[in-house]
PDB file of C-alpha atoms in Angstrom:
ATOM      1  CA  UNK G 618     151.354 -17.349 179.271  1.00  0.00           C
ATOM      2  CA  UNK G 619     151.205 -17.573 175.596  1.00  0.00           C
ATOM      3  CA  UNK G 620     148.631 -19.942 175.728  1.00  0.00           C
ATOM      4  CA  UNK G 621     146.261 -17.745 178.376  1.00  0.00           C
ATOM      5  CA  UNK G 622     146.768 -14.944 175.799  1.00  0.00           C
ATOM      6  CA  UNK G 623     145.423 -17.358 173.349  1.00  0.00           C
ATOM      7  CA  UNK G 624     142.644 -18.885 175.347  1.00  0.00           C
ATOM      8  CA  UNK G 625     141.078 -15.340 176.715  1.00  0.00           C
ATOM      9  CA  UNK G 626     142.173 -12.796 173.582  1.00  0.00           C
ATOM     10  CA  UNK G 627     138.495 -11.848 173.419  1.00  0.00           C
ATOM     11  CA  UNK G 628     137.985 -10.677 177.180  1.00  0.00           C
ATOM     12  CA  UNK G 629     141.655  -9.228 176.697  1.00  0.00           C
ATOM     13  CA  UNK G 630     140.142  -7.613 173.279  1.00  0.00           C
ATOM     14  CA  UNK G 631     137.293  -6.162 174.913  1.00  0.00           C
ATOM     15  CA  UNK G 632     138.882  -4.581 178.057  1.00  0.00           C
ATOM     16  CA  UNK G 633     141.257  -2.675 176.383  1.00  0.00           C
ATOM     17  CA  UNK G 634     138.406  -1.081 173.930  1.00  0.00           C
ATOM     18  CA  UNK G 635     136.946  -0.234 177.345  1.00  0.00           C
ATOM     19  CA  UNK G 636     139.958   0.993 178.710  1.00  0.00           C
ATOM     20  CA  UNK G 637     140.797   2.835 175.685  1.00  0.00           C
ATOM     21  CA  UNK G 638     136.892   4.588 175.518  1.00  0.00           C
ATOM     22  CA  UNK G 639     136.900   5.273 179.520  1.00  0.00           C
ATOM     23  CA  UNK G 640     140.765   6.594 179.246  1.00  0.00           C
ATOM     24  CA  UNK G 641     139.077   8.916 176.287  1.00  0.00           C
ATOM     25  CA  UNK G 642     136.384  10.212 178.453  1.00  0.00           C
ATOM     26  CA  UNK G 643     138.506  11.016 181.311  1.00  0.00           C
ATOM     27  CA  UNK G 644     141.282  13.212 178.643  1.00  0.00           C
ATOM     28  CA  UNK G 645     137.661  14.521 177.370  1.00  0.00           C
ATOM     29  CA  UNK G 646     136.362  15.537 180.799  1.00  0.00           C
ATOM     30  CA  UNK G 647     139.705  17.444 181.824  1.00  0.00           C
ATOM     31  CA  UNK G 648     140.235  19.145 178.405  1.00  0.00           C
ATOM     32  CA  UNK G 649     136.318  20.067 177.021  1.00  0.00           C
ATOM     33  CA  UNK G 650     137.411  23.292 174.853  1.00  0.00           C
ATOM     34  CA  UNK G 651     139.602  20.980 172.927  1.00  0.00           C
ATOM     35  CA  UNK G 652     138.754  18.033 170.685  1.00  0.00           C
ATOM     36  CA  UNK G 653     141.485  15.264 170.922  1.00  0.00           C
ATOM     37  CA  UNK G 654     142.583  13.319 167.890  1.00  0.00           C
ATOM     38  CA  UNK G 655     139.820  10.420 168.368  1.00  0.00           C
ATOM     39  CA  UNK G 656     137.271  13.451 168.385  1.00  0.00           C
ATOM     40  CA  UNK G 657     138.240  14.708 165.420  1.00  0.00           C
ATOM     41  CA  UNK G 658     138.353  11.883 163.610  1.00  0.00           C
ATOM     42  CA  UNK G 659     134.944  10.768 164.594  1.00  0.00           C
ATOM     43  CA  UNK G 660     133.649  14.007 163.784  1.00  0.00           C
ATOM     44  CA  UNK G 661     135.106  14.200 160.274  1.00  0.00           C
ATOM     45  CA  UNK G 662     133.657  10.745 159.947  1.00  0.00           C
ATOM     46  CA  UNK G 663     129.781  11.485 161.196  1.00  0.00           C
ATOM     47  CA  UNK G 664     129.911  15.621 160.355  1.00  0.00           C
ATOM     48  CA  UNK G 665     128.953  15.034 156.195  1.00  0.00           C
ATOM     49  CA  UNK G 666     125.756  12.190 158.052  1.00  0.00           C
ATOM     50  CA  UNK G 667     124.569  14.835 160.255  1.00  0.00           C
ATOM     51  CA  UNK G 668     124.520  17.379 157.290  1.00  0.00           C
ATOM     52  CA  UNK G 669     122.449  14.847 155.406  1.00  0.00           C
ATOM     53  CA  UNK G 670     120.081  14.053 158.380  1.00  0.00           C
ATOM     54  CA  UNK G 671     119.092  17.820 159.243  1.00  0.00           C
ATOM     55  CA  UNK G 672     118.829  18.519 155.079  1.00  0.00           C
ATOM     56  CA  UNK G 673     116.421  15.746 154.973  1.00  0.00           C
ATOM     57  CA  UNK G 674     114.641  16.902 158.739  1.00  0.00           C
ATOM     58  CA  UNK G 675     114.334  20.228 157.498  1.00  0.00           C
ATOM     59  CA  UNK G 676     112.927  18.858 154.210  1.00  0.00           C
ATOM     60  CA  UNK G 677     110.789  16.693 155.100  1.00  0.00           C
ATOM     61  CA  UNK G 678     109.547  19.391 158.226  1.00  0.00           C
ATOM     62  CA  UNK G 679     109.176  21.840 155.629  1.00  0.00           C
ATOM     63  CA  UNK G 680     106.698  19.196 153.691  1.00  0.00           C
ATOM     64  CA  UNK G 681     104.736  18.400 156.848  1.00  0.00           C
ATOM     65  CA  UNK G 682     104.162  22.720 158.322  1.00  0.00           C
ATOM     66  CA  UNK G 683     102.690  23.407 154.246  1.00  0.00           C
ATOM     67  CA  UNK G 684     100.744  20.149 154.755  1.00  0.00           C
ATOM     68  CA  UNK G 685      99.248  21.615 157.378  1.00  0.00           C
ATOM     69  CA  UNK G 686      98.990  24.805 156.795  1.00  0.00           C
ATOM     70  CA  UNK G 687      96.984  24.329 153.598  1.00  0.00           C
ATOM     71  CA  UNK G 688      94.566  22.343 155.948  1.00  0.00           C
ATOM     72  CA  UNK G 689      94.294  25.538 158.080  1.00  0.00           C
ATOM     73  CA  UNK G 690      93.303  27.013 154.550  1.00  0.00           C
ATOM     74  CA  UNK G 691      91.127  24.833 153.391  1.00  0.00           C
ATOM     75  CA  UNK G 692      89.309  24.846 156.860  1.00  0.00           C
ATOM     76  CA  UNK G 693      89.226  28.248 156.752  1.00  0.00           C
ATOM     77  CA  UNK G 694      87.756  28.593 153.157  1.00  0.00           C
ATOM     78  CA  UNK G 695      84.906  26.132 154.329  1.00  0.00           C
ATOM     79  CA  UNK G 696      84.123  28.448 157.528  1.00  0.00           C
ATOM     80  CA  UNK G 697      84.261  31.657 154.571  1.00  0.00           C
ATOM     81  CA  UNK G 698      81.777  30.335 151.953  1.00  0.00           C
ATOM     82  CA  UNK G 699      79.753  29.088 155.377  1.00  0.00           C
ATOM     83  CA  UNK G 700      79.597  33.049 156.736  1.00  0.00           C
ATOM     84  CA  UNK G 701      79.001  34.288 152.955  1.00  0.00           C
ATOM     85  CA  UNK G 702      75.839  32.089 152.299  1.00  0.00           C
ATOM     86  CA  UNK G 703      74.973  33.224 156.149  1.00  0.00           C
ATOM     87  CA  UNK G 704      75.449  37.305 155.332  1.00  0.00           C
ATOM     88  CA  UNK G 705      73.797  36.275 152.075  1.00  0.00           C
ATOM     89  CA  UNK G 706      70.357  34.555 153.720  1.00  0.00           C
ATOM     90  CA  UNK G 707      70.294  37.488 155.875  1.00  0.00           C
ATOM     91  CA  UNK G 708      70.286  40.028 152.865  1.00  0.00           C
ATOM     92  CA  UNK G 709      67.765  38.264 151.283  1.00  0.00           C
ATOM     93  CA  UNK G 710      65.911  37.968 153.801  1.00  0.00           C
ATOM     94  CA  UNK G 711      65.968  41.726 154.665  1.00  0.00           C
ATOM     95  CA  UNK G 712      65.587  43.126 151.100  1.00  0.00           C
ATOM     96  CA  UNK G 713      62.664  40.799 151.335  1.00  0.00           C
ATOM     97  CA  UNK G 714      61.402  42.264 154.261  1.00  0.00           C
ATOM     98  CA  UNK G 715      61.972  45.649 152.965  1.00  0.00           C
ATOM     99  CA  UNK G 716      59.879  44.866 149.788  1.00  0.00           C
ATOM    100  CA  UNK G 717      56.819  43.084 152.043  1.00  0.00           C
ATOM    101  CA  UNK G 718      56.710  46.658 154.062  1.00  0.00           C
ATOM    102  CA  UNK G 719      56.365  48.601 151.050  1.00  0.00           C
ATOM    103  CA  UNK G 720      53.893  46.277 149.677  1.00  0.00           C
ATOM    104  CA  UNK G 721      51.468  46.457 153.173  1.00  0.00           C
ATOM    105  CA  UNK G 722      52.005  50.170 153.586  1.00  0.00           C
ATOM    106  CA  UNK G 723      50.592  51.026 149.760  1.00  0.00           C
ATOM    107  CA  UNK G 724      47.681  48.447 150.658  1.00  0.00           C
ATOM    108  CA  UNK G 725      46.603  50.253 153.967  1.00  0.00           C
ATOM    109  CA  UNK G 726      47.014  53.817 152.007  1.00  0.00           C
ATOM    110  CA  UNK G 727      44.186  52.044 149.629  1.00  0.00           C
ATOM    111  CA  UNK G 728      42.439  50.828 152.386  1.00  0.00           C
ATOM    112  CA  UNK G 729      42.257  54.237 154.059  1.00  0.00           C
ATOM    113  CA  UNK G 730      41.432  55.491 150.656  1.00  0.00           C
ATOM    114  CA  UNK G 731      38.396  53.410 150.349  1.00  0.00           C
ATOM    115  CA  UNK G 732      34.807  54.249 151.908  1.00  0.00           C
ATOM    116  CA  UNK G 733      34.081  50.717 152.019  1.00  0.00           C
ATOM    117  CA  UNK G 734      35.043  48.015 155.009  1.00  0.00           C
ATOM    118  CA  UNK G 735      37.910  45.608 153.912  1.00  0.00           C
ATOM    119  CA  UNK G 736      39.978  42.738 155.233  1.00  0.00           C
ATOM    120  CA  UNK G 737      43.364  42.226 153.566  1.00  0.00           C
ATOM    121  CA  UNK G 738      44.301  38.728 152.217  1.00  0.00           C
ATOM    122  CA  UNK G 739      47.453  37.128 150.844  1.00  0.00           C
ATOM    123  CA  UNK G 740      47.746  35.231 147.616  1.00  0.00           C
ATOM    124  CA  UNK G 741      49.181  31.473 148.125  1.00  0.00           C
ATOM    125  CA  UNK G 742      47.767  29.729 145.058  1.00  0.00           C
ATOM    126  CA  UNK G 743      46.885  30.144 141.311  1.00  0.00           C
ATOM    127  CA  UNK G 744      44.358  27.934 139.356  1.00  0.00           C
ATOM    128  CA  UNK G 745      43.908  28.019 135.451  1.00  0.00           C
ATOM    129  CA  UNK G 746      41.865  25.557 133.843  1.00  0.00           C
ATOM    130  CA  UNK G 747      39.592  25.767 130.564  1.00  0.00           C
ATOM    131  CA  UNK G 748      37.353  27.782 132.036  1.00  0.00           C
ATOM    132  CA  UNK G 749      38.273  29.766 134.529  1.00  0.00           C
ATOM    133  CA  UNK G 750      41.690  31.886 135.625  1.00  0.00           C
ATOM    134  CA  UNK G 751      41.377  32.460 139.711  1.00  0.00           C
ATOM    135  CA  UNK G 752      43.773  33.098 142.370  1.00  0.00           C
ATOM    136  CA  UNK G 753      43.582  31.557 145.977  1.00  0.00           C
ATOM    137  CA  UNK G 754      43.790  33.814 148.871  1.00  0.00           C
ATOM    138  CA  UNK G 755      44.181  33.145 152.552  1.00  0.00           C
ATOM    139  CA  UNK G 756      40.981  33.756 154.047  1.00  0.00           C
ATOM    140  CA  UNK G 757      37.390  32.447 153.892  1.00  0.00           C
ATOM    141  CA  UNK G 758      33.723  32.328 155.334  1.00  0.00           C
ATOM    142  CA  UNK G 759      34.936  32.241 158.596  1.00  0.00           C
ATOM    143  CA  UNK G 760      36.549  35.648 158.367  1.00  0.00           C
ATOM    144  CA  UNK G 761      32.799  36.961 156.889  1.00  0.00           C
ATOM    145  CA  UNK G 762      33.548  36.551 153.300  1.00  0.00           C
ATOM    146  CA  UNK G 763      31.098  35.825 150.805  1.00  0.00           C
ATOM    147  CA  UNK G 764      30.745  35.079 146.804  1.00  0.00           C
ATOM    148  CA  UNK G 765      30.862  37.901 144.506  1.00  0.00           C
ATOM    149  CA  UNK G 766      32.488  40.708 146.744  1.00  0.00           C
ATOM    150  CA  UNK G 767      35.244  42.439 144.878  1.00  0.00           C
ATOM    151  CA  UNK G 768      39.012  42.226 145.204  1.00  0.00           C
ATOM    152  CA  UNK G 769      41.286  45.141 144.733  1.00  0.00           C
ATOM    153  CA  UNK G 770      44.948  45.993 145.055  1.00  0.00           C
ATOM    154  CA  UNK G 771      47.143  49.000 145.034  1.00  0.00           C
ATOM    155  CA  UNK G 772      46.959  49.575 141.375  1.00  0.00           C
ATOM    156  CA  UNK G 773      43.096  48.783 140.768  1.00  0.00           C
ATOM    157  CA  UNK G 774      40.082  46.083 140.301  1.00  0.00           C
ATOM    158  CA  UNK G 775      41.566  42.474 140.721  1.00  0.00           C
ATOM    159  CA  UNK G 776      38.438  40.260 140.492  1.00  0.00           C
ATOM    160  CA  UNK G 777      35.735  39.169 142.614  1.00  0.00           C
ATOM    161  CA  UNK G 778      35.086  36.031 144.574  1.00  0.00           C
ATOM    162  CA  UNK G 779      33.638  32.854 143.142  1.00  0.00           C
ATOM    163  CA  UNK G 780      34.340  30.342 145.518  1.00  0.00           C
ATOM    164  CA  UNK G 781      34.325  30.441 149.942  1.00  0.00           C
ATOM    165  CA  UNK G 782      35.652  27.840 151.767  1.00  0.00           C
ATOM    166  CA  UNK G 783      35.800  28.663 155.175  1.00  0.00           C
ATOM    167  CA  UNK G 784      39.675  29.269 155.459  1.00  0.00           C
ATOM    168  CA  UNK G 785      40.387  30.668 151.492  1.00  0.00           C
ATOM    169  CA  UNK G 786      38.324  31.654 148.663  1.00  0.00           C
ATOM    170  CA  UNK G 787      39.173  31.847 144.960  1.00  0.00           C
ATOM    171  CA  UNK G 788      39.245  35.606 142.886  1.00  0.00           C
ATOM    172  CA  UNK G 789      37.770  34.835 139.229  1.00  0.00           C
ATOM    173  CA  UNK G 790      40.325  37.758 137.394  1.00  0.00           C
ATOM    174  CA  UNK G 791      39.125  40.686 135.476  1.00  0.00           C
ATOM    175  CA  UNK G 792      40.864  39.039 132.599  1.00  0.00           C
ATOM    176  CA  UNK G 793      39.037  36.245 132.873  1.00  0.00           C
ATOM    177  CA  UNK G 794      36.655  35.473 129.753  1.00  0.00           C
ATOM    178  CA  UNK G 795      34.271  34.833 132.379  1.00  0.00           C
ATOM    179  CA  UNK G 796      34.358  38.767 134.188  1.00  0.00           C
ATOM    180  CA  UNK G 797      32.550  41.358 133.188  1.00  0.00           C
ATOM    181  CA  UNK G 798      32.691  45.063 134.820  1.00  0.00           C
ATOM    182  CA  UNK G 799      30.666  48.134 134.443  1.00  0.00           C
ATOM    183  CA  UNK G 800      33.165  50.762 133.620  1.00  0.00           C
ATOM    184  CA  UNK G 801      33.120  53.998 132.168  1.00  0.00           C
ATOM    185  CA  UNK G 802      36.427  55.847 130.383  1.00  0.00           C
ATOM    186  CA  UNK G 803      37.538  58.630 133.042  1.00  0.00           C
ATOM    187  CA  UNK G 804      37.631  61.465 130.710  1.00  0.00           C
ATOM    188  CA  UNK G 805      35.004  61.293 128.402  1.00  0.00           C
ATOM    189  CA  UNK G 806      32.367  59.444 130.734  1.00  0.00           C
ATOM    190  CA  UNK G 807      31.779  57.294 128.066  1.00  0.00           C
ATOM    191  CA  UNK G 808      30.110  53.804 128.891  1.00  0.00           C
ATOM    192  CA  UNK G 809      30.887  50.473 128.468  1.00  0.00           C
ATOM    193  CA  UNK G 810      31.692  46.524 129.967  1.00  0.00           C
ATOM    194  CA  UNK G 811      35.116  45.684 130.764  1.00  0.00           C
ATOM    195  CA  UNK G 812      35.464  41.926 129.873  1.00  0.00           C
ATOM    196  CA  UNK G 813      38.204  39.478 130.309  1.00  0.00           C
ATOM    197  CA  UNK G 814      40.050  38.873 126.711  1.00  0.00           C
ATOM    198  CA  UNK G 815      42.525  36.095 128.459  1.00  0.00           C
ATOM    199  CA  UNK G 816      46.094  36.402 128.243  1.00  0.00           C
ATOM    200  CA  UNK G 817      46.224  39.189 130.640  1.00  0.00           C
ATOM    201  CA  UNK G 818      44.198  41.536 128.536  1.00  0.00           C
ATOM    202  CA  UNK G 819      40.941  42.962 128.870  1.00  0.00           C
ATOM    203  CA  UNK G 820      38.263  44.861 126.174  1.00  0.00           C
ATOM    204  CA  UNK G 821      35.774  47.568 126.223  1.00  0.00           C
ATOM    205  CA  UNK G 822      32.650  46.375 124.735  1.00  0.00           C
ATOM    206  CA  UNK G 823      29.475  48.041 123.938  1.00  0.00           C
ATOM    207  CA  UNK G 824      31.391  51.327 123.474  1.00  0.00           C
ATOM    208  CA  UNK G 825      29.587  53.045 120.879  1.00  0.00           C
ATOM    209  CA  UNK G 826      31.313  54.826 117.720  1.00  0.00           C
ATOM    210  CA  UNK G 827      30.091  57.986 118.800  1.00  0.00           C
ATOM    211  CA  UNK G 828      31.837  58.151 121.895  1.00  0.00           C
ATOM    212  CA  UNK G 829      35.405  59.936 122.236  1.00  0.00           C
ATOM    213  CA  UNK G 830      37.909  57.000 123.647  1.00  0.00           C
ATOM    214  CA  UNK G 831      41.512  57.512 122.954  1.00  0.00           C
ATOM    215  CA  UNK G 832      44.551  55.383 123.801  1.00  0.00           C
ATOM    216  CA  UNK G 833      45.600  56.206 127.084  1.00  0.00           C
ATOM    217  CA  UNK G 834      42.187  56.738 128.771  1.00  0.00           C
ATOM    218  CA  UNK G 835      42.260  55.359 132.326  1.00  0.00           C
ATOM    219  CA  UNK G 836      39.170  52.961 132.435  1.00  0.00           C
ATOM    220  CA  UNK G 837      37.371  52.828 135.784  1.00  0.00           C
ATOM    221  CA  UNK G 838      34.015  50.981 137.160  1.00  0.00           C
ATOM    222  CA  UNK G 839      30.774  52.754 136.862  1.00  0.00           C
ATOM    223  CA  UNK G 840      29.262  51.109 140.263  1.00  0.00           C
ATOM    224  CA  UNK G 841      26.573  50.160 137.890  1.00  0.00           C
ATOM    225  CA  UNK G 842      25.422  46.814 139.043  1.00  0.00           C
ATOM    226  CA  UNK G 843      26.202  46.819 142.689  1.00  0.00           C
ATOM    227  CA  UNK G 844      29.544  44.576 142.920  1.00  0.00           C
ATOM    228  CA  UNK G 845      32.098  47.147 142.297  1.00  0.00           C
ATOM    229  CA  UNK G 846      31.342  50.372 143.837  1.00  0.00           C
ATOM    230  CA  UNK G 847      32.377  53.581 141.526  1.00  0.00           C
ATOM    231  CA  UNK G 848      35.563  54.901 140.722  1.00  0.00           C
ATOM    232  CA  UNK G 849      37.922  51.805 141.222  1.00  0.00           C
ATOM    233  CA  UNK G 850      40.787  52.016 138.125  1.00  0.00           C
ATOM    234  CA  UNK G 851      40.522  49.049 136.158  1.00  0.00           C
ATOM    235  CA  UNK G 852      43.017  49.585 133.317  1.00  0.00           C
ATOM    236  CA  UNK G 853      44.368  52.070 130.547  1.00  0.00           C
ATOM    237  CA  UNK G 854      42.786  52.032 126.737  1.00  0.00           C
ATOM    238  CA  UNK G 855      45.638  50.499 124.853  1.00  0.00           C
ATOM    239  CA  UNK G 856      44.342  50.530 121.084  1.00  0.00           C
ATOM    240  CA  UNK G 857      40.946  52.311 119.326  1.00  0.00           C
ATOM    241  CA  UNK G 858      39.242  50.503 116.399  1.00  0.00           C
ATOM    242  CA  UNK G 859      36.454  52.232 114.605  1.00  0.00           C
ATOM    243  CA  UNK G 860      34.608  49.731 111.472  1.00  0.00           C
ATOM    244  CA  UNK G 861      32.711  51.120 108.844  1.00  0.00           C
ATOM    245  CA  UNK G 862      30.090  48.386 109.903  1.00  0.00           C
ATOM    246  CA  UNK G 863      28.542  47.516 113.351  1.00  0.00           C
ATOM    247  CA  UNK G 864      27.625  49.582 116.355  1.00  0.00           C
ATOM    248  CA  UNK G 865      30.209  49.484 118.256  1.00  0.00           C
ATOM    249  CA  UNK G 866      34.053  50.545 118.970  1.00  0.00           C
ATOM    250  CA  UNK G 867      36.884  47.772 119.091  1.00  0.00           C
ATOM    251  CA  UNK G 868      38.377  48.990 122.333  1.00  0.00           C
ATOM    252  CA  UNK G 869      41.305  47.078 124.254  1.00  0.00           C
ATOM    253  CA  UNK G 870      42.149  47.579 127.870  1.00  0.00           C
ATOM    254  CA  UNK G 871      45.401  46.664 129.617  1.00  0.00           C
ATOM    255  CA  UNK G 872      44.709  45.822 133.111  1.00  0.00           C
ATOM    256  CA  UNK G 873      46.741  48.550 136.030  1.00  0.00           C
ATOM    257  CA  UNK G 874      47.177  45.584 138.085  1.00  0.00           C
ATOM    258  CA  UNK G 875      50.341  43.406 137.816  1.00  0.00           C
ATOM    259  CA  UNK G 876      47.852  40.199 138.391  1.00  0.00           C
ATOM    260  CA  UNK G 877      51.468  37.924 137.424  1.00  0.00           C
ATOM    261  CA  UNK G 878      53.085  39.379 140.662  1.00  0.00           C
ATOM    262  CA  UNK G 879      50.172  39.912 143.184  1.00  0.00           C
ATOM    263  CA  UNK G 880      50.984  39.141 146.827  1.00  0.00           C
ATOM    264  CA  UNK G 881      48.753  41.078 148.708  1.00  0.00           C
ATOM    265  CA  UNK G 882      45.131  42.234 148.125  1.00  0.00           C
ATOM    266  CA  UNK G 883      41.929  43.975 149.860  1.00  0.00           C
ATOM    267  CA  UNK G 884      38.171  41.935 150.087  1.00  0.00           C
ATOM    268  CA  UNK G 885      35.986  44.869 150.249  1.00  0.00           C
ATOM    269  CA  UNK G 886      33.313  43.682 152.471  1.00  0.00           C
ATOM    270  CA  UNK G 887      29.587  44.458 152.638  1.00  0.00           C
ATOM    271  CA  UNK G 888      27.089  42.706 154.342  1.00  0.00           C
ATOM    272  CA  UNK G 889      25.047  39.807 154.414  1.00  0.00           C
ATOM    273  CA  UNK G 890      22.308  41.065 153.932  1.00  0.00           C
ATOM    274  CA  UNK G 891      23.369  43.110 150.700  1.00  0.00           C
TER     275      UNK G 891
END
């Protein structure tokens, strides 16, 4: 006997832990609003582990929902500063809309205003060399214009074209050194040539001394020569200079027209055969 102890202790060993755990289920399964002693020590045992585990679960879940939440953030930043730029654009682009309207309804009061045909063109280019200062507009020979008919805008005389290509045409400026006007001063009548001074001036030459021309005359064309008709502004007397030698007045002229921000001008067209 002793020796079958001996020889199988581990089987032995092993059944009674079995017996022992199903003989603790079955006291368990008749008694479940009670622990029994084995439960309560195996709870004291694992109860301070679980604490640990759910600290460190809810830690470590706490780490992961910010995680993602400032993900959620960040995503929702990017889709923000994506809708700003978008509402921007759009403001822009209706302020700049707003501004073009303007623009075309004082150019078809002026070319109501004038007597005299004229086809509207828009400026896409600007040319300055040594000689010359000219703007490119957007139409040409094949829309019936020709050299030398003059270019207005809302606030007066722009130029005239030089050069017609078929599809644009280039406006030699009123300030160039190269332009020359017949004008007259509004109030006094008096006579003289508008020329181009450069730097977005103009002068008054051939002004006599006798005539009365004070600083803030409005300048306008005298339709003397046949390119600009009568009565276009040109620009407003700006300083008076009267020598004790020579003929005539020192008179300088400060174009009406805002030639640095031009978008929009009228061709007044005549005929061929004038």
């Amino acid at each position: 006997m002793k020796n079958f102890l001996i020889r199988y202790r581990r089987f032995l060993m092993t059944a009674l832990i079995l017996l022992a755990a199903f003989l603790t289920y079955a006291m368990n399964l008749r008694n479940k609003e009670h622990a029994n002693p084995v439960e309560r020590t195996v709870m004291s045992i694992t109860a301070p582990v679980a604490g640990s585990a759910a600290s460190a679960s809810g830690f470590f879940g706490d780490i992961w929902n910010n995680y993602i939440d400032l993900i959620d953030v960040r995503r929702e930043n990017i889709e923000l500063r994506k809708s700003v730029k978008r509402l921007n654009a759009r403001i822009i682009a209706d302020n700049e809309a707003v501004a073009a309207n303007m623009r075309l309804k004082q150019l078809l009061d002026l070319k109501e205003s004038v007597a005299i045909p004229s086809l509207a063109v828009s400026v896409i280019g600007e040319d300055s060399s040594a000689w010359f200062k000219t703007l490119v507009v957007d139409r040409g020979s094949a829309d019936g214009l020709l050299e030398g008919m003059p270019v207005v805008a809302t606030g007066g005389v722009v130029g005239r074209l030089v050069k017609v290509a078929p599809h644009s045409s280039r406006v030699l400026l009123l300030t160039d050194h190269a332009s020359a006007i017949a004008a007259i001063v509004q109030r006094s009548r008096a006579r003289g040539v508008v020329r181009g001074a450069g730097g977005g001036r103009c002068s008054l030459e051939f002004t006599v001394k006798d005539e009365d021309v004070k600083v803030g005359d409005t300048v306008i064309s005298s339709g003397i020569g046949g390119v600009f008709p009568k009565g276009l502004p040109i620009g407003e007397v700006t300083m008076v200079k009267k020598g004790e030698y020579g003929v005539f007045q020192t008179i300088e002229v400060r174009p009406l027209v805002n030639i640095g921000k031009l978008e929009e001008a009228l061709v007044l067209v005549r005929q061929r055969d004038e």
